[in-house]
Amino acid sequence: PIRLGQEFGGYARQTQLSIRRLEKLRDTLGELPLGGTAVGTGINTHPRFAAKTILQLSKLTGLKLREAENHFEAQSAKDAIVETSGVLKTIAVSLTKIANDIGWLASGPRCGLGEITLPETQAGSSIMPGKVNPVIAESALMAAAQVIGNDLTVTIAGQSGVFELNVMMPVMAHNVLESIRLLSASAVNLTDRCVVGIQANAERCSEMIEKSLAMCTALAPEIGYDAAAAIAKESYKTAKTVPEIPLEKKVLSPKRLKQILDPIRMTKPSIVSTSSCVAGSIACRMRSPTNPPTSANGTLMMITNGCRKLSNSAASSRYVITAARMNPGTNARMNSLSLAADPLVRTLMSGG
């Protein structure tokens, strides 16, 4: 089993790691090839031009900028931009994973998983009245696909430099800046119009647990793999639940069976077994209504991360990242973290 809180905690960790990857780009992007003139030799420029100009740029932007250690590398190759685009692509892949999962978790209401419900952002499907489509998640998927495509163009452009000149810098700049805008807008939109309104369908989650054949996983260390597999197959054929069959066959006592098949216990590293019969285990995939993402009982650490733009200039941007962590039996605890960001660096939201 896996709790929704654990699942969404994984998404939150993805966003945290995305920001960490972006932060590492500060040093890479802080090196400027200013002062090398045409090919890096610095002909026809004052010897102190680069140092003095970069110092003023640092003061104006508040960013740590420095002159390139080797102008011939910095001007003939655009590896720093290629690296930046690669990180943006990685974030797009993470965003795709999160948005895709959200869409599947909300699929239904009758024929899908239906473990969560999404906020209604439109009247419904234009052809199917009453149908709520995961349009916000789908828009994030499209934006991420564009970012991945942009990265390929940047890669091709980066490898197309000839000697000390790369004439493809305009398309590299265009694509990287577009990727930043797309990811930033998509992260904010997904957060504000989707994630913060997600609710767990506790009844559906309970139903899925009751019907899940994967409950037999916990029986394997107690009664052996073959016996557990036989129960799973019989459950499938007879439409009986996994707990019903061992009770009927008196394989285990009701008390022991309840202890072993406790879905909450299954979400933690443990083996509840007094038997020496340990014949392996089978992979398990189901969810528990425990820690559902409902704002009412506050039992899920959700990625309700508000990423809102505070200011934007040619030099820098500033976002506030708000992470909400919800704990059982307590009120929501809000932690705000303000982070300054280079426009080529800051996108996305932080983890809960």
Tab-separated table of C-alpha atoms in Angstrom:
chain	number	residue	atom	x	y	z
A	1	PRO	CA	0.000	0.000	0.000
A	2	ILE	CA	0.923	3.629	-0.340
A	3	ARG	CA	-0.820	6.556	1.285
A	4	LEU	CA	-1.826	9.568	-0.726
A	5	GLY	CA	0.228	11.640	1.668
A	6	GLN	CA	3.291	9.579	0.811
A	7	GLU	CA	2.568	9.850	-2.886
A	8	PHE	CA	2.173	13.605	-2.824
A	9	GLY	CA	5.220	13.848	-0.590
A	10	GLY	CA	7.150	12.343	-3.501
A	11	TYR	CA	5.872	15.087	-5.769
A	12	ALA	CA	6.916	17.697	-3.229
A	13	ARG	CA	10.405	16.213	-3.141
A	14	GLN	CA	10.600	16.402	-6.926
A	15	THR	CA	9.904	20.116	-6.805
A	16	GLN	CA	12.475	20.628	-4.050
A	17	LEU	CA	15.128	18.892	-6.117
A	18	SER	CA	14.117	20.943	-9.160
A	19	ILE	CA	14.815	24.156	-7.295
A	20	ARG	CA	18.113	22.745	-6.028
A	21	ARG	CA	19.173	22.034	-9.601
A	22	LEU	CA	18.252	25.574	-10.586
A	23	GLU	CA	20.214	27.063	-7.719
A	24	LYS	CA	23.347	25.301	-8.933
A	25	LEU	CA	23.065	27.220	-12.206
A	26	ARG	CA	23.773	30.535	-10.479
A	27	ASP	CA	27.506	29.917	-10.611
A	28	THR	CA	27.405	28.633	-14.202
A	29	LEU	CA	25.398	31.565	-15.521
A	30	GLY	CA	27.333	34.106	-13.460
A	31	GLU	CA	30.388	33.890	-15.720
A	32	LEU	CA	30.231	36.564	-18.457
A	33	PRO	CA	32.344	36.692	-21.631
A	34	LEU	CA	32.276	40.481	-21.563
A	35	GLY	CA	35.392	42.235	-22.843
A	36	GLY	CA	36.576	39.616	-25.290
A	37	THR	CA	35.212	41.578	-28.253
A	38	ALA	CA	34.970	39.565	-31.474
A	39	VAL	CA	36.852	36.337	-30.837
A	40	GLY	CA	38.068	36.569	-27.228
A	41	THR	CA	41.335	38.428	-27.634
A	42	GLY	CA	39.942	41.706	-26.280
A	43	ILE	CA	41.268	43.791	-29.133
A	44	ASN	CA	40.184	47.464	-29.176
A	45	THR	CA	38.893	47.420	-25.602
A	46	HIS	CA	40.216	48.927	-22.383
A	47	PRO	CA	42.017	46.357	-20.204
A	48	ARG	CA	39.745	47.145	-17.228
A	49	PHE	CA	36.517	47.436	-19.211
A	50	ALA	CA	35.186	43.966	-18.354
A	51	ALA	CA	36.024	44.123	-14.641
A	52	LYS	CA	34.533	47.579	-14.088
A	53	THR	CA	31.418	46.910	-16.173
A	54	ILE	CA	30.685	43.563	-14.536
A	55	LEU	CA	31.098	45.175	-11.103
A	56	GLN	CA	28.404	47.714	-11.971
A	57	LEU	CA	26.147	44.991	-13.364
A	58	SER	CA	26.499	43.046	-10.121
A	59	LYS	CA	25.514	46.121	-8.113
A	60	LEU	CA	22.503	46.814	-10.314
A	61	THR	CA	21.191	43.253	-10.347
A	62	GLY	CA	22.284	41.985	-6.950
A	63	LEU	CA	23.715	38.918	-8.671
A	64	LYS	CA	27.175	37.438	-8.302
A	65	LEU	CA	28.691	38.032	-11.718
A	66	ARG	CA	32.294	37.603	-12.805
A	67	GLU	CA	34.427	37.780	-15.912
A	68	ALA	CA	34.953	34.550	-17.828
A	69	GLU	CA	38.126	32.718	-16.895
A	70	ASN	CA	38.729	31.880	-20.552
A	71	HIS	CA	37.162	34.138	-23.160
A	72	PHE	CA	37.855	31.743	-25.999
A	73	GLU	CA	35.785	29.020	-24.322
A	74	ALA	CA	33.065	31.392	-23.163
A	75	GLN	CA	32.607	33.007	-26.582
A	76	SER	CA	33.063	30.038	-28.895
A	77	ALA	CA	31.015	27.586	-26.821
A	78	LYS	CA	27.600	28.078	-25.220
A	79	ASP	CA	27.763	25.107	-22.894
A	80	ALA	CA	26.366	27.091	-19.956
A	81	ILE	CA	23.152	27.762	-21.886
A	82	VAL	CA	22.964	24.131	-22.984
A	83	GLU	CA	23.330	23.075	-19.346
A	84	THR	CA	20.629	25.508	-18.276
A	85	SER	CA	18.256	24.227	-20.929
A	86	GLY	CA	18.987	20.675	-19.790
A	87	VAL	CA	17.995	21.524	-16.227
A	88	LEU	CA	14.799	23.146	-17.477
A	89	LYS	CA	14.066	19.984	-19.442
A	90	THR	CA	14.576	17.919	-16.287
A	91	ILE	CA	12.065	20.112	-14.478
A	92	ALA	CA	9.647	19.684	-17.378
A	93	VAL	CA	9.994	15.913	-17.015
A	94	SER	CA	9.222	16.188	-13.284
A	95	LEU	CA	6.238	18.418	-13.997
A	96	THR	CA	5.011	15.891	-16.550
A	97	LYS	CA	5.216	13.095	-13.978
A	98	ILE	CA	3.268	15.082	-11.389
A	99	ALA	CA	0.588	16.389	-13.762
A	100	ASN	CA	0.156	13.010	-15.423
A	101	ASP	CA	-0.298	11.240	-12.074
A	102	ILE	CA	-2.818	13.819	-10.930
A	103	GLY	CA	-4.850	13.278	-14.086
A	104	TRP	CA	-4.870	9.508	-13.624
A	105	LEU	CA	-5.657	9.677	-9.902
A	106	ALA	CA	-8.680	11.836	-10.714
A	107	SER	CA	-9.839	9.693	-13.644
A	108	GLY	CA	-13.424	8.585	-13.508
A	109	PRO	CA	-15.861	9.032	-11.936
A	110	ARG	CA	-17.166	5.563	-12.836
A	111	CYS	CA	-14.533	3.806	-14.930
A	112	GLY	CA	-11.266	5.276	-13.643
A	113	LEU	CA	-9.290	5.350	-10.418
A	114	GLY	CA	-11.222	8.262	-8.933
A	115	GLU	CA	-9.079	8.372	-5.795
A	116	ILE	CA	-8.987	12.173	-5.771
A	117	THR	CA	-11.265	14.901	-7.043
A	118	LEU	CA	-10.024	18.020	-8.785
A	119	PRO	CA	-11.545	21.493	-8.543
A	120	GLU	CA	-13.958	22.248	-11.363
A	121	THR	CA	-12.471	24.977	-13.517
A	122	GLN	CA	-15.031	24.833	-16.296
A	123	ALA	CA	-18.663	23.935	-16.895
A	124	GLY	CA	-17.678	20.521	-18.232
A	125	SER	CA	-16.873	18.743	-21.442
A	126	SER	CA	-18.278	20.411	-24.554
A	127	ILE	CA	-19.651	17.067	-25.743
A	128	MET	CA	-20.220	15.206	-22.460
A	129	PRO	CA	-22.332	17.247	-20.020
A	130	GLY	CA	-21.160	17.059	-16.427
A	131	LYS	CA	-17.769	15.573	-17.264
A	132	VAL	CA	-14.884	17.344	-15.504
A	133	ASN	CA	-11.656	17.177	-17.469
A	134	PRO	CA	-8.212	17.657	-15.833
A	135	VAL	CA	-7.578	20.647	-18.069
A	136	ILE	CA	-5.087	22.384	-15.772
A	137	ALA	CA	-2.933	19.267	-15.518
A	138	GLU	CA	-3.233	18.811	-19.266
A	139	SER	CA	-2.082	22.377	-19.916
A	140	ALA	CA	0.992	21.702	-17.777
A	141	LEU	CA	1.706	18.604	-19.849
A	142	MET	CA	1.611	20.623	-23.060
A	143	ALA	CA	3.907	23.296	-21.659
A	144	ALA	CA	6.359	20.641	-20.485
A	145	ALA	CA	6.348	19.022	-23.922
A	146	GLN	CA	7.250	22.369	-25.485
A	147	VAL	CA	10.120	22.835	-23.028
A	148	ILE	CA	11.483	19.396	-23.892
A	149	GLY	CA	11.314	20.333	-27.582
A	150	ASN	CA	13.008	23.658	-26.904
A	151	ASP	CA	15.892	21.830	-25.265
A	152	LEU	CA	16.569	19.795	-28.385
A	153	THR	CA	16.870	22.997	-30.418
A	154	VAL	CA	19.233	24.484	-27.832
A	155	THR	CA	21.336	21.310	-27.946
A	156	ILE	CA	21.618	21.434	-31.737
A	157	ALA	CA	22.425	25.143	-31.626
A	158	GLY	CA	25.047	24.624	-28.946
A	159	GLN	CA	26.933	22.096	-31.020
A	160	SER	CA	26.800	24.298	-34.115
A	161	GLY	CA	29.469	26.795	-33.155
A	162	VAL	CA	32.378	27.142	-35.597
A	163	PHE	CA	35.739	28.135	-34.169
A	164	GLU	CA	35.225	31.319	-32.094
A	165	LEU	CA	31.680	32.096	-33.251
A	166	ASN	CA	28.226	30.622	-32.740
A	167	VAL	CA	25.623	32.294	-34.931
A	168	MET	CA	22.758	30.374	-33.290
A	169	MET	CA	22.791	32.343	-30.041
A	170	PRO	CA	19.477	34.118	-30.804
A	171	VAL	CA	17.457	30.898	-31.039
A	172	MET	CA	19.179	29.542	-27.915
A	173	ALA	CA	18.227	32.649	-25.951
A	174	HIS	CA	14.687	32.606	-27.329
A	175	ASN	CA	14.072	28.979	-26.412
A	176	VAL	CA	15.592	29.157	-22.940
A	177	LEU	CA	13.598	32.263	-22.055
A	178	GLU	CA	10.417	30.717	-23.443
A	179	SER	CA	11.025	27.549	-21.417
A	180	ILE	CA	11.411	29.621	-18.256
A	181	ARG	CA	8.169	31.487	-18.918
A	182	LEU	CA	6.269	28.286	-19.694
A	183	LEU	CA	7.481	26.422	-16.615
A	184	SER	CA	6.905	29.363	-14.304
A	185	ALA	CA	3.380	30.022	-15.559
A	186	SER	CA	2.506	26.322	-15.559
A	187	ALA	CA	3.766	25.794	-12.004
A	188	VAL	CA	1.712	28.705	-10.690
A	189	ASN	CA	-1.371	27.657	-12.647
A	190	LEU	CA	-1.127	24.010	-11.577
A	191	THR	CA	-0.706	25.054	-7.953
A	192	ASP	CA	-3.398	27.725	-7.725
A	193	ARG	CA	-6.073	26.153	-9.918
A	194	CYS	CA	-5.521	22.475	-9.255
A	195	VAL	CA	-3.296	21.290	-6.400
A	196	VAL	CA	-4.713	23.506	-3.648
A	197	GLY	CA	-8.224	22.268	-4.427
A	198	ILE	CA	-7.477	18.537	-4.555
A	199	GLN	CA	-9.537	16.376	-2.209
A	200	ALA	CA	-9.299	12.684	-1.449
A	201	ASN	CA	-12.230	10.442	-2.264
A	202	ALA	CA	-12.058	8.494	1.006
A	203	GLU	CA	-14.962	6.220	0.108
A	204	ARG	CA	-13.383	5.248	-3.203
A	205	CYS	CA	-9.982	4.690	-1.572
A	206	SER	CA	-11.543	2.392	1.019
A	207	GLU	CA	-13.318	0.471	-1.720
A	208	MET	CA	-10.060	0.033	-3.640
A	209	ILE	CA	-8.301	-1.301	-0.551
A	210	GLU	CA	-11.129	-3.731	0.172
A	211	LYS	CA	-11.009	-5.126	-3.351
A	212	SER	CA	-7.243	-5.090	-3.801
A	213	LEU	CA	-5.587	-8.431	-4.467
A	214	ALA	CA	-2.284	-6.882	-3.468
A	215	MET	CA	-3.282	-7.292	0.177
A	216	CYS	CA	-1.925	-10.803	-0.203
A	217	THR	CA	1.584	-9.369	-0.197
A	218	ALA	CA	1.510	-9.102	3.582
A	219	LEU	CA	0.356	-12.731	3.888
A	220	ALA	CA	3.387	-14.171	2.091
A	221	PRO	CA	5.838	-13.987	5.048
A	222	GLU	CA	3.199	-15.623	7.286
A	223	ILE	CA	1.747	-18.433	5.176
A	224	GLY	CA	4.200	-18.634	2.276
A	225	TYR	CA	4.212	-17.269	-1.246
A	226	ASP	CA	2.282	-20.122	-2.871
A	227	ALA	CA	-0.526	-20.020	-0.310
A	228	ALA	CA	-0.771	-16.242	-0.581
A	229	ALA	CA	-0.854	-16.454	-4.381
A	230	ALA	CA	-3.625	-19.060	-4.203
A	231	ILE	CA	-5.714	-16.725	-2.032
A	232	ALA	CA	-5.192	-13.899	-4.524
A	233	LYS	CA	-6.320	-16.071	-7.434
A	234	GLU	CA	-9.370	-17.324	-5.564
A	235	SER	CA	-10.269	-13.786	-4.587
A	236	TYR	CA	-10.153	-12.789	-8.232
A	237	LYS	CA	-12.259	-15.716	-9.412
A	238	THR	CA	-14.912	-15.531	-6.680
A	239	ALA	CA	-15.017	-11.731	-6.227
A	240	LYS	CA	-14.486	-12.260	-2.518
A	241	THR	CA	-12.168	-9.944	-0.634
A	242	VAL	CA	-8.709	-11.079	0.402
A	243	PRO	CA	-9.567	-11.136	4.161
A	244	GLU	CA	-12.705	-13.226	3.596
A	245	ILE	CA	-10.924	-16.246	2.113
A	246	PRO	CA	-8.365	-16.988	4.870
A	247	LEU	CA	-11.131	-16.436	7.423
A	248	GLU	CA	-13.345	-19.013	5.719
A	249	LYS	CA	-10.483	-21.464	5.411
A	250	LYS	CA	-9.349	-20.726	8.974
A	251	VAL	CA	-5.821	-20.205	7.771
A	252	LEU	CA	-5.291	-17.585	10.447
A	253	SER	CA	-7.193	-16.338	13.464
A	254	PRO	CA	-9.323	-13.214	12.936
A	255	LYS	CA	-7.086	-11.270	15.301
A	256	ARG	CA	-3.900	-12.313	13.547
A	257	LEU	CA	-5.390	-11.687	10.129
A	258	LYS	CA	-6.492	-8.196	11.094
A	259	GLN	CA	-3.013	-7.473	12.369
A	260	ILE	CA	-1.294	-8.671	9.215
A	261	LEU	CA	-3.725	-7.053	6.767
A	262	ASP	CA	-3.688	-3.640	8.450
A	263	PRO	CA	-3.176	-1.320	5.450
A	264	ILE	CA	-1.577	1.395	7.557
A	265	ARG	CA	1.079	-0.999	8.800
A	266	MET	CA	1.819	-1.943	5.214
A	267	THR	CA	2.880	1.623	4.432
A	268	LYS	CA	5.898	1.294	6.736
A	269	PRO	CA	8.925	-1.019	6.694
A	270	SER	CA	7.791	-4.026	8.709
A	271	ILE	CA	7.122	-7.752	8.669
A	272	VAL	CA	4.474	-8.931	11.118
A	273	SER	CA	5.313	-12.616	11.204
A	274	THR	CA	5.919	-15.253	13.871
A	275	SER	CA	6.305	-17.971	11.280
A	276	SER	CA	9.578	-19.159	9.799
A	277	CYS	CA	7.909	-19.482	6.432
A	278	VAL	CA	9.199	-16.556	4.416
A	279	ALA	CA	8.835	-17.401	0.754
A	280	GLY	CA	9.204	-13.995	-0.828
A	281	SER	CA	6.787	-11.218	-1.615
A	282	ILE	CA	4.923	-9.725	-4.501
A	283	ALA	CA	4.861	-6.104	-5.595
A	284	CYS	CA	1.951	-4.111	-4.274
A	285	ARG	CA	0.202	-1.001	-5.523
A	286	MET	CA	-2.824	0.438	-3.766
A	287	ARG	CA	-3.689	3.485	-1.782
A	288	SER	CA	-5.152	4.187	1.590
A	289	PRO	CA	-7.651	6.872	2.577
A	290	THR	CA	-5.354	7.567	5.503
A	291	ASN	CA	-3.776	10.980	5.061
A	292	PRO	CA	-6.090	12.028	2.215
A	293	PRO	CA	-5.519	15.488	0.759
A	294	THR	CA	-8.641	17.043	2.287
A	295	SER	CA	-8.323	20.547	3.587
A	296	ALA	CA	-10.943	19.740	6.236
A	297	ASN	CA	-8.962	17.219	8.278
A	298	GLY	CA	-5.552	18.339	7.090
A	299	THR	CA	-3.829	14.990	6.927
A	300	LEU	CA	-1.779	15.290	3.774
A	301	MET	CA	1.502	16.995	3.148
A	302	MET	CA	0.480	18.450	-0.174
A	303	ILE	CA	2.459	20.396	-2.693
A	304	THR	CA	0.283	23.436	-2.183
A	305	ASN	CA	3.122	25.656	-3.139
A	306	GLY	CA	2.158	29.163	-4.171
A	307	CYS	CA	4.779	30.467	-6.554
A	308	ARG	CA	3.865	34.055	-7.248
A	309	LYS	CA	5.866	36.619	-9.078
A	310	LEU	CA	6.520	39.741	-7.034
A	311	SER	CA	8.620	41.754	-9.431
A	312	ASN	CA	10.241	41.438	-12.811
A	313	SER	CA	12.941	43.471	-14.481
A	314	ALA	CA	15.500	42.877	-17.177
A	315	ALA	CA	18.018	42.094	-14.474
A	316	SER	CA	16.239	39.911	-11.956
A	317	SER	CA	12.973	38.422	-10.774
A	318	ARG	CA	11.736	37.610	-7.296
A	319	TYR	CA	9.242	34.971	-6.300
A	320	VAL	CA	7.762	33.970	-2.994
A	321	ILE	CA	7.514	30.261	-2.426
A	322	THR	CA	4.903	29.209	0.108
A	323	ALA	CA	4.813	25.627	1.290
A	324	ALA	CA	1.890	24.318	3.299
A	325	ARG	CA	2.362	21.226	5.389
A	326	MET	CA	-0.736	19.667	6.868
A	327	ASN	CA	-0.378	17.349	9.867
A	328	PRO	CA	-3.003	15.142	11.540
A	329	GLY	CA	-4.697	16.788	14.469
A	330	THR	CA	-3.031	20.114	13.962
A	331	ASN	CA	-3.740	23.265	12.078
A	332	ALA	CA	-2.034	24.051	8.841
A	333	ARG	CA	1.464	25.312	9.348
A	334	MET	CA	2.562	27.819	6.776
A	335	ASN	CA	6.202	28.377	5.994
A	336	SER	CA	7.159	31.123	3.598
A	337	LEU	CA	10.516	31.336	1.937
A	338	SER	CA	11.472	34.261	-0.253
A	339	LEU	CA	14.146	33.564	-2.811
A	340	ALA	CA	15.878	36.006	-5.122
A	341	ALA	CA	16.374	34.616	-8.593
A	342	ASP	CA	18.091	35.297	-11.859
A	343	PRO	CA	15.463	35.228	-14.643
A	344	LEU	CA	17.466	32.372	-16.170
A	345	VAL	CA	17.246	30.435	-12.912
A	346	ARG	CA	14.056	30.747	-10.840
A	347	THR	CA	11.018	28.773	-11.932
A	348	LEU	CA	8.647	26.319	-10.402
A	349	MET	CA	7.489	25.819	-6.841
A	350	SER	CA	9.081	24.474	-3.700
A	351	GLY	CA	8.200	21.246	-1.934
A	352	GLY	CA	6.002	20.924	1.153
